[in-house]
């Protein structure tokens, strides 16, 4: 009998791990957005002194790991595991960013949902008694992502209004067995959902059904009322995807329009020419590590369902005409451990 | 039990809720910027004719100048903004072709001169060259057959 498993996809923490620190470093565009004050640092050069965007992205991750560990008042070797991922081929931003840290490392890929995957695995490691402290990190970089997934940066092309803007930045969290919260109380692991969308310029529409599926599973598994959370915040559905998610949830009797929010819509001002909103592994990570963590710590938010959304496409799969499989993980974060219900 | 749409219904629904590109606005911008680039080209063409070059030489010189301008504006980080504004208006003229060769060259410099710049420079222009040249050969053969 699994005592922590609730329903088909959800686990409930019996001794919820505490998120003891969060750190975020972002690029120039994010540093001019509405959440600018919440980030630890905004760099004004996309190369950040390196000679390639890939190296710059690794530096983001390396610096965030150092920053978040210091904020948690931990020595680097007090970390039992680092779990990290990014969008680049073979996850080089993570592995090259972490390579000098000399710490046990899990490199993971869940596209833009990676921070959710990292938090779930980190929480499970702590809950299972395998670790005291786990660092969860993800990053993305507009320039390296454009280079890999789209066109060269200087190419004079237009994007459709459904396209999104990859966030430059990295966010990191320290999960610990002991601490004052906020706490990860429940996790719902997503399934791969593919509704046949092939347009990589409409990722919100591709991911929304996966988000609806995971959120539905979360409430179904836990039996919690849909208005249990103060906010249900998705990763990077953007304006189009958020609207679709709302419709899909409503058609399943989950009416939470006023509670829904999306990191991709929070991080930029729509005047910043980002079309449907932000995206990327860094998007949900920096909005959580910057803004949402601050709100939870200060008691402005007490319970949130954090739902990072990922599109599992590759440039090759797109060229071969495949549709876009998507995955969405949900992490419940609460300011008290009580867990209730 | 969760209600799930069929893929077909979902695609139709997505088409309905996704905003379309602003076609009229984009067409007007393309028309004016594309036209402006052509006017600049014509200006150089007339100037070269004025200097006494014949039609063929003037055409070649004009192409060289326009390619130079396209590459320069790409290097100065301007052509991408122009392209975002004008779309096809700045993609179709020869300056856009220059941009499509120069931009990957800049992008892949970090992978070195051989496997980076050398191998990737024609990432975007490559298909245009392959099919453009192939087509001109086919048309040339047809032209030859009709004539003889």
PDB file of N, CA and C in Angstrom, chain A residues 51-53 143 147 151-158 160-162 194-197 202 205 208-209 212-213 216 240 243-244 247-248 251-252 273, chain B residues 1-3 5-7 10 13-14 17-21 26 74 77 79-80 83-87 91 99-100 103-104 106-108 110-111 124:
ATOM      1  N   UNK A  51      31.654  34.500 -24.692  1.00  0.00           N
ATOM      2  CA  UNK A  51      31.721  34.695 -26.137  1.00  0.00           C
ATOM      3  C   UNK A  51      30.678  33.886 -26.912  1.00  0.00           C
ATOM      4  N   UNK A  52      29.776  33.206 -26.211  1.00  0.00           N
ATOM      5  CA  UNK A  52      28.641  32.601 -26.912  1.00  0.00           C
ATOM      6  C   UNK A  52      27.422  32.625 -26.001  1.00  0.00           C
ATOM      7  N   UNK A  53      26.247  32.529 -26.633  1.00  0.00           N
ATOM      8  CA  UNK A  53      25.009  32.553 -25.843  1.00  0.00           C
ATOM      9  C   UNK A  53      24.891  31.314 -24.973  1.00  0.00           C
ATOM     10  N   UNK A 143      18.397  34.029 -27.010  1.00  0.00           N
ATOM     11  CA  UNK A 143      19.238  33.921 -28.201  1.00  0.00           C
ATOM     12  C   UNK A 143      19.606  32.468 -28.506  1.00  0.00           C
ATOM     13  N   UNK A 147      18.257  30.345 -31.800  1.00  0.00           N
ATOM     14  CA  UNK A 147      19.249  29.714 -32.665  1.00  0.00           C
ATOM     15  C   UNK A 147      18.928  28.236 -32.861  1.00  0.00           C
ATOM     16  N   UNK A 151      15.222  30.734 -36.172  1.00  0.00           N
ATOM     17  CA  UNK A 151      16.129  31.301 -37.170  1.00  0.00           C
ATOM     18  C   UNK A 151      17.238  32.079 -36.491  1.00  0.00           C
ATOM     19  N   UNK A 152      18.305  32.410 -37.256  1.00  0.00           N
ATOM     20  CA  UNK A 152      19.320  33.297 -36.688  1.00  0.00           C
ATOM     21  C   UNK A 152      18.685  34.605 -36.207  1.00  0.00           C
ATOM     22  N   UNK A 153      19.262  35.130 -35.166  1.00  0.00           N
ATOM     23  CA  UNK A 153      18.707  36.319 -34.521  1.00  0.00           C
ATOM     24  C   UNK A 153      18.589  37.529 -35.439  1.00  0.00           C
ATOM     25  N   UNK A 154      19.593  37.694 -36.313  1.00  0.00           N
ATOM     26  CA  UNK A 154      19.622  38.895 -37.155  1.00  0.00           C
ATOM     27  C   UNK A 154      18.781  38.745 -38.422  1.00  0.00           C
ATOM     28  N   UNK A 155      18.151  37.586 -38.589  1.00  0.00           N
ATOM     29  CA  UNK A 155      17.321  37.411 -39.782  1.00  0.00           C
ATOM     30  C   UNK A 155      16.066  38.278 -39.657  1.00  0.00           C
ATOM     31  N   UNK A 156      15.785  39.019 -40.718  1.00  0.00           N
ATOM     32  CA  UNK A 156      14.629  39.917 -40.674  1.00  0.00           C
ATOM     33  C   UNK A 156      13.343  39.192 -40.985  1.00  0.00           C
ATOM     34  N   UNK A 157      12.773  38.518 -39.985  1.00  0.00           N
ATOM     35  CA  UNK A 157      11.528  37.782 -40.225  1.00  0.00           C
ATOM     36  C   UNK A 157      10.441  38.256 -39.263  1.00  0.00           C
ATOM     37  N   UNK A 158       9.214  37.913 -39.612  1.00  0.00           N
ATOM     38  CA  UNK A 158       8.079  38.266 -38.758  1.00  0.00           C
ATOM     39  C   UNK A 158       7.569  37.035 -38.039  1.00  0.00           C
ATOM     40  N   UNK A 160       4.061  35.276 -36.091  1.00  0.00           N
ATOM     41  CA  UNK A 160       2.616  35.454 -35.973  1.00  0.00           C
ATOM     42  C   UNK A 160       2.233  35.871 -34.543  1.00  0.00           C
ATOM     43  N   UNK A 161       1.023  36.417 -34.378  1.00  0.00           N
ATOM     44  CA  UNK A 161       0.629  36.920 -33.053  1.00  0.00           C
ATOM     45  C   UNK A 161       0.531  35.829 -31.982  1.00  0.00           C
ATOM     46  N   UNK A 162       0.474  34.552 -32.385  1.00  0.00           N
ATOM     47  CA  UNK A 162       0.389  33.483 -31.384  1.00  0.00           C
ATOM     48  C   UNK A 162       1.770  33.066 -30.872  1.00  0.00           C
ATOM     49  N   UNK A 194      -1.148  14.967 -26.467  1.00  0.00           N
ATOM     50  CA  UNK A 194      -0.905  15.519 -27.801  1.00  0.00           C
ATOM     51  C   UNK A 194      -2.232  15.632 -28.530  1.00  0.00           C
ATOM     52  N   UNK A 195      -2.687  16.857 -28.702  1.00  0.00           N
ATOM     53  CA  UNK A 195      -3.978  17.054 -29.372  1.00  0.00           C
ATOM     54  C   UNK A 195      -3.812  17.357 -30.858  1.00  0.00           C
ATOM     55  N   UNK A 196      -2.638  17.078 -31.393  1.00  0.00           N
ATOM     56  CA  UNK A 196      -2.467  17.168 -32.838  1.00  0.00           C
ATOM     57  C   UNK A 196      -2.076  18.538 -33.369  1.00  0.00           C
ATOM     58  N   UNK A 197      -1.746  19.480 -32.474  1.00  0.00           N
ATOM     59  CA  UNK A 197      -1.311  20.806 -32.952  1.00  0.00           C
ATOM     60  C   UNK A 197       0.111  20.689 -33.493  1.00  0.00           C
ATOM     61  N   UNK A 202       2.404  28.300 -32.169  1.00  0.00           N
ATOM     62  CA  UNK A 202       1.209  28.378 -31.325  1.00  0.00           C
ATOM     63  C   UNK A 202       1.322  27.340 -30.207  1.00  0.00           C
ATOM     64  N   UNK A 205      -1.560  26.847 -27.565  1.00  0.00           N
ATOM     65  CA  UNK A 205      -2.666  25.976 -27.960  1.00  0.00           C
ATOM     66  C   UNK A 205      -2.254  24.509 -27.860  1.00  0.00           C
ATOM     67  N   UNK A 208      -2.108  23.783 -23.800  1.00  0.00           N
ATOM     68  CA  UNK A 208      -3.287  23.989 -22.947  1.00  0.00           C
ATOM     69  C   UNK A 208      -4.022  22.686 -22.590  1.00  0.00           C
ATOM     70  N   UNK A 209      -4.227  21.748 -23.538  1.00  0.00           N
ATOM     71  CA  UNK A 209      -4.926  20.509 -23.156  1.00  0.00           C
ATOM     72  C   UNK A 209      -4.145  19.685 -22.114  1.00  0.00           C
ATOM     73  N   UNK A 212      -4.818  21.389 -18.834  1.00  0.00           N
ATOM     74  CA  UNK A 212      -6.165  21.068 -18.366  1.00  0.00           C
ATOM     75  C   UNK A 212      -6.200  19.650 -17.797  1.00  0.00           C
ATOM     76  N   UNK A 213      -5.508  18.738 -18.463  1.00  0.00           N
ATOM     77  CA  UNK A 213      -5.481  17.338 -18.038  1.00  0.00           C
ATOM     78  C   UNK A 213      -4.861  17.193 -16.646  1.00  0.00           C
ATOM     79  N   UNK A 216      -7.045  18.982 -13.943  1.00  0.00           N
ATOM     80  CA  UNK A 216      -8.222  18.147 -13.702  1.00  0.00           C
ATOM     81  C   UNK A 216      -7.837  16.957 -12.820  1.00  0.00           C
ATOM     82  N   UNK A 240      -3.060  33.178 -25.596  1.00  0.00           N
ATOM     83  CA  UNK A 240      -3.923  32.257 -26.337  1.00  0.00           C
ATOM     84  C   UNK A 240      -4.145  30.976 -25.521  1.00  0.00           C
ATOM     85  N   UNK A 243      -6.405  31.338 -22.350  1.00  0.00           N
ATOM     86  CA  UNK A 243      -7.823  31.416 -22.701  1.00  0.00           C
ATOM     87  C   UNK A 243      -8.379  30.012 -23.006  1.00  0.00           C
ATOM     88  N   UNK A 244      -7.580  29.219 -23.739  1.00  0.00           N
ATOM     89  CA  UNK A 244      -8.018  27.866 -24.084  1.00  0.00           C
ATOM     90  C   UNK A 244      -8.127  27.013 -22.818  1.00  0.00           C
ATOM     91  N   UNK A 247     -11.290  27.697 -20.991  1.00  0.00           N
ATOM     92  CA  UNK A 247     -12.422  27.049 -21.663  1.00  0.00           C
ATOM     93  C   UNK A 247     -12.454  25.549 -21.378  1.00  0.00           C
ATOM     94  N   UNK A 248     -11.283  24.908 -21.474  1.00  0.00           N
ATOM     95  CA  UNK A 248     -11.231  23.448 -21.286  1.00  0.00           C
ATOM     96  C   UNK A 248     -11.594  23.066 -19.858  1.00  0.00           C
ATOM     97  N   UNK A 251     -15.365  23.536 -19.245  1.00  0.00           N
ATOM     98  CA  UNK A 251     -16.193  22.486 -19.834  1.00  0.00           C
ATOM     99  C   UNK A 251     -16.133  21.209 -19.003  1.00  0.00           C
ATOM    100  N   UNK A 252     -15.185  21.170 -18.059  1.00  0.00           N
ATOM    101  CA  UNK A 252     -15.130  20.039 -17.133  1.00  0.00           C
ATOM    102  C   UNK A 252     -15.569  20.437 -15.726  1.00  0.00           C
ATOM    103  N   UNK A 273       6.416  43.901 -27.068  1.00  0.00           N
ATOM    104  CA  UNK A 273       6.439  43.195 -28.350  1.00  0.00           C
ATOM    105  C   UNK A 273       6.764  41.717 -28.189  1.00  0.00           C
TER     106      UNK A 273
ATOM    107  N   UNK B   1     -15.773  11.891 -15.015  1.00  0.00           N
ATOM    108  CA  UNK B   1     -14.958  11.552 -16.179  1.00  0.00           C
ATOM    109  C   UNK B   1     -14.654  12.819 -16.985  1.00  0.00           C
ATOM    110  N   UNK B   2     -13.390  13.002 -17.303  1.00  0.00           N
ATOM    111  CA  UNK B   2     -12.998  14.215 -18.003  1.00  0.00           C
ATOM    112  C   UNK B   2     -13.551  14.224 -19.426  1.00  0.00           C
ATOM    113  N   UNK B   3     -14.098  15.373 -19.790  1.00  0.00           N
ATOM    114  CA  UNK B   3     -14.579  15.534 -21.155  1.00  0.00           C
ATOM    115  C   UNK B   3     -13.419  15.989 -22.018  1.00  0.00           C
ATOM    116  N   UNK B   5     -12.099  16.828 -26.034  1.00  0.00           N
ATOM    117  CA  UNK B   5     -12.494  17.044 -27.432  1.00  0.00           C
ATOM    118  C   UNK B   5     -11.758  16.075 -28.358  1.00  0.00           C
ATOM    119  N   UNK B   6     -12.292  15.816 -29.525  1.00  0.00           N
ATOM    120  CA  UNK B   6     -11.521  15.070 -30.520  1.00  0.00           C
ATOM    121  C   UNK B   6     -10.460  16.021 -31.093  1.00  0.00           C
ATOM    122  N   UNK B   7      -9.416  15.436 -31.674  1.00  0.00           N
ATOM    123  CA  UNK B   7      -8.345  16.271 -32.231  1.00  0.00           C
ATOM    124  C   UNK B   7      -8.873  17.212 -33.303  1.00  0.00           C
ATOM    125  N   UNK B  10     -10.744  19.999 -31.727  1.00  0.00           N
ATOM    126  CA  UNK B  10      -9.807  20.882 -31.048  1.00  0.00           C
ATOM    127  C   UNK B  10      -9.113  21.807 -32.044  1.00  0.00           C
ATOM    128  N   UNK B  13     -11.412  24.498 -33.063  1.00  0.00           N
ATOM    129  CA  UNK B  13     -11.589  25.445 -31.959  1.00  0.00           C
ATOM    130  C   UNK B  13     -10.373  26.361 -31.831  1.00  0.00           C
ATOM    131  N   UNK B  14      -9.150  25.775 -31.954  1.00  0.00           N
ATOM    132  CA  UNK B  14      -7.916  26.575 -31.851  1.00  0.00           C
ATOM    133  C   UNK B  14      -7.854  27.613 -32.973  1.00  0.00           C
ATOM    134  N   UNK B  17     -10.012  30.531 -31.945  1.00  0.00           N
ATOM    135  CA  UNK B  17      -9.605  31.424 -30.844  1.00  0.00           C
ATOM    136  C   UNK B  17      -8.224  32.053 -31.031  1.00  0.00           C
ATOM    137  N   UNK B  18      -7.425  31.536 -31.978  1.00  0.00           N
ATOM    138  CA  UNK B  18      -6.097  32.121 -32.170  1.00  0.00           C
ATOM    139  C   UNK B  18      -6.198  33.375 -33.033  1.00  0.00           C
ATOM    140  N   UNK B  19      -5.588  34.468 -32.583  1.00  0.00           N
ATOM    141  CA  UNK B  19      -5.660  35.696 -33.385  1.00  0.00           C
ATOM    142  C   UNK B  19      -4.915  35.526 -34.702  1.00  0.00           C
ATOM    143  N   UNK B  20      -5.453  36.112 -35.770  1.00  0.00           N
ATOM    144  CA  UNK B  20      -4.778  36.049 -37.072  1.00  0.00           C
ATOM    145  C   UNK B  20      -3.776  37.185 -37.190  1.00  0.00           C
ATOM    146  N   UNK B  21      -2.810  37.016 -38.089  1.00  0.00           N
ATOM    147  CA  UNK B  21      -1.902  38.116 -38.389  1.00  0.00           C
ATOM    148  C   UNK B  21      -2.708  39.257 -38.997  1.00  0.00           C
ATOM    149  N   UNK B  26       0.082  44.446 -42.460  1.00  0.00           N
ATOM    150  CA  UNK B  26       1.356  43.859 -42.896  1.00  0.00           C
ATOM    151  C   UNK B  26       1.583  44.053 -44.399  1.00  0.00           C
ATOM    152  N   UNK B  74      22.472  44.337 -41.590  1.00  0.00           N
ATOM    153  CA  UNK B  74      22.390  43.130 -40.756  1.00  0.00           C
ATOM    154  C   UNK B  74      23.440  43.204 -39.648  1.00  0.00           C
ATOM    155  N   UNK B  77      22.706  45.371 -36.791  1.00  0.00           N
ATOM    156  CA  UNK B  77      21.571  45.003 -35.950  1.00  0.00           C
ATOM    157  C   UNK B  77      20.307  45.795 -36.289  1.00  0.00           C
ATOM    158  N   UNK B  79      18.657  45.300 -39.673  1.00  0.00           N
ATOM    159  CA  UNK B  79      17.800  44.629 -40.660  1.00  0.00           C
ATOM    160  C   UNK B  79      16.739  43.731 -40.013  1.00  0.00           C
ATOM    161  N   UNK B  80      17.055  43.152 -38.834  1.00  0.00           N
ATOM    162  CA  UNK B  80      16.055  42.302 -38.180  1.00  0.00           C
ATOM    163  C   UNK B  80      14.851  43.118 -37.714  1.00  0.00           C
ATOM    164  N   UNK B  83      12.882  43.895 -40.766  1.00  0.00           N
ATOM    165  CA  UNK B  83      12.146  42.703 -41.183  1.00  0.00           C
ATOM    166  C   UNK B  83      10.923  42.461 -40.313  1.00  0.00           C
ATOM    167  N   UNK B  84      11.061  42.719 -39.019  1.00  0.00           N
ATOM    168  CA  UNK B  84       9.931  42.525 -38.112  1.00  0.00           C
ATOM    169  C   UNK B  84       8.806  43.482 -38.481  1.00  0.00           C
ATOM    170  N   UNK B  85       9.207  44.665 -38.935  1.00  0.00           N
ATOM    171  CA  UNK B  85       8.210  45.676 -39.308  1.00  0.00           C
ATOM    172  C   UNK B  85       7.621  45.387 -40.684  1.00  0.00           C
ATOM    173  N   UNK B  86       8.492  45.086 -41.647  1.00  0.00           N
ATOM    174  CA  UNK B  86       8.044  45.077 -43.039  1.00  0.00           C
ATOM    175  C   UNK B  86       7.740  43.698 -43.616  1.00  0.00           C
ATOM    176  N   UNK B  87       8.164  42.629 -42.939  1.00  0.00           N
ATOM    177  CA  UNK B  87       7.895  41.278 -43.432  1.00  0.00           C
ATOM    178  C   UNK B  87       8.459  41.062 -44.822  1.00  0.00           C
ATOM    179  N   UNK B  91      12.110  41.033 -47.061  1.00  0.00           N
ATOM    180  CA  UNK B  91      12.655  39.684 -47.286  1.00  0.00           C
ATOM    181  C   UNK B  91      12.896  39.436 -48.773  1.00  0.00           C
ATOM    182  N   UNK B  99      20.697  39.502 -46.244  1.00  0.00           N
ATOM    183  CA  UNK B  99      20.436  39.334 -44.814  1.00  0.00           C
ATOM    184  C   UNK B  99      20.361  37.854 -44.429  1.00  0.00           C
ATOM    185  N   UNK B 100      19.743  37.048 -45.310  1.00  0.00           N
ATOM    186  CA  UNK B 100      19.570  35.629 -44.985  1.00  0.00           C
ATOM    187  C   UNK B 100      20.896  34.870 -45.044  1.00  0.00           C
ATOM    188  N   UNK B 103      23.087  36.727 -41.715  1.00  0.00           N
ATOM    189  CA  UNK B 103      22.643  36.489 -40.337  1.00  0.00           C
ATOM    190  C   UNK B 103      23.101  35.129 -39.787  1.00  0.00           C
ATOM    191  N   UNK B 104      23.007  34.022 -40.553  1.00  0.00           N
ATOM    192  CA  UNK B 104      23.560  32.780 -39.985  1.00  0.00           C
ATOM    193  C   UNK B 104      25.080  32.837 -39.851  1.00  0.00           C
ATOM    194  N   UNK B 106      26.822  35.356 -38.893  1.00  0.00           N
ATOM    195  CA  UNK B 106      27.082  35.992 -37.593  1.00  0.00           C
ATOM    196  C   UNK B 106      26.741  35.013 -36.464  1.00  0.00           C
ATOM    197  N   UNK B 107      25.579  34.378 -36.599  1.00  0.00           N
ATOM    198  CA  UNK B 107      25.055  33.500 -35.548  1.00  0.00           C
ATOM    199  C   UNK B 107      26.004  32.336 -35.245  1.00  0.00           C
ATOM    200  N   UNK B 108      26.553  31.729 -36.301  1.00  0.00           N
ATOM    201  CA  UNK B 108      27.320  30.498 -36.092  1.00  0.00           C
ATOM    202  C   UNK B 108      28.827  30.727 -36.020  1.00  0.00           C
ATOM    203  N   UNK B 110      30.391  31.413 -33.512  1.00  0.00           N
ATOM    204  CA  UNK B 110      30.878  30.778 -32.276  1.00  0.00           C
ATOM    205  C   UNK B 110      31.245  29.305 -32.486  1.00  0.00           C
ATOM    206  N   UNK B 111      30.814  28.700 -33.600  1.00  0.00           N
ATOM    207  CA  UNK B 111      31.178  27.313 -33.890  1.00  0.00           C
ATOM    208  C   UNK B 111      32.383  27.225 -34.832  1.00  0.00           C
ATOM    209  N   UNK B 124      19.626  29.255 -44.720  1.00  0.00           N
ATOM    210  CA  UNK B 124      18.321  29.748 -45.163  1.00  0.00           C
ATOM    211  C   UNK B 124      18.315  29.991 -46.670  1.00  0.00           C
TER     212      UNK B 124
END
